[in-house]
């Protein structure tokens, strides 16, 4: 039979698994995505040189996407940073950031226009699906957890709650990548791009990435390719 401490720890586990996700959904509805994205963008501009992409393939692709499907966010803008690495980032409110290293792949002929569209669609997927709102609320819940007074189960309960929140956040982040991938493929198909371009790009970067896992925030490219194949 469970004793007092074990029961209290069980209460914490139940709260992490069942109560917190419901609270999170309600809190997500209150997040101001435009303000959140603007603050994140201002922070990035303090550490990197950023310029808006006014013309060329990137704005043309974003425009084609907006005409292909009705979007939750009415206006998207693209920006390039001076970073040499190959990366892209979505900020809530419709801001898409691409690194100079990524665009160099396209200008050098190592990336097709369909692959570039796939990267942009994936980042748009994060925004359209509200993943930044989810991360913001999860961070807030984690902060609340660390500032709580006495936790059921004492120190053990606090450890369980903190570890549980961390695991849920990482799992949500991995799930978000796969959700954005699926959204991107649907958008590519609707806009007349090759829907297989995302898998092609993932295979290209597979050798650059470490495998995912329980404590990884991103699934490996191989996992993502497998998820796309079974979708």
Steps between C-alpha positions, in 0.01 A plus 500: 500500500621850416603717792455873547811619307434261212142624469617861491754424229225322304288816527789700351537252213127517422515880506792505255342250260134604506434833670786713365425428130145634549628809680754549222231500229307774678812711554603468134185686397618806693844531339552811283692342213580828325658650811680173575650488152598865506689458828680191369590681178640799689711267712643327193580834337721587799733208433483456121477716189153454358350638181159455346476308172298731280510321165610183328399138551427509873225767495363343182468162672332654805255680272424179315430328831262775611304463178488120521333471841326721751749569778443578866770769493411753229849631417842339489839669469837335437836613634857378460764501772875517441556161662699252286325192643212331320186574696156657498271625773135593537391779732135543600310766314631404156878561512719245323878516543747331267874492544741615232642150503164351402445748218854431377393141434233629264716762330777243457268251335510245783132550585204496265224760510266225622732425792514871587121505488495195728716674761278809488185290523636315803570827681157635406353181639646578842335842491165386361477218756578731791811319620657818638196555720543146629868554582429831671237345727719199574783730604260690724376180662857389563575831667192467716606147597841618619346781704234292671491475874481156665433236235302181568757231573763752611832494318413179316176655377686811381752286311220296340313814396809670356613189313147437375462853366838478330414170334162633384664810354755299307238258373280793393793655317569178312130462418492860378771427244302211357178703502672784313639246251153361427358853466783590263438203272132591472592861420757397239240285330237777510742758360624278219846419635649152528358356827799267520745791513495512880608136528768568239638788707483296821702224338755762400545624856477156665878471520522833684265413786516275802220249562202604706394334823289543809693806616555650156293800394512399133445161341778386271461562126455124461207504744343792317542332161340183636208702642447669165504166319234356729279812499 
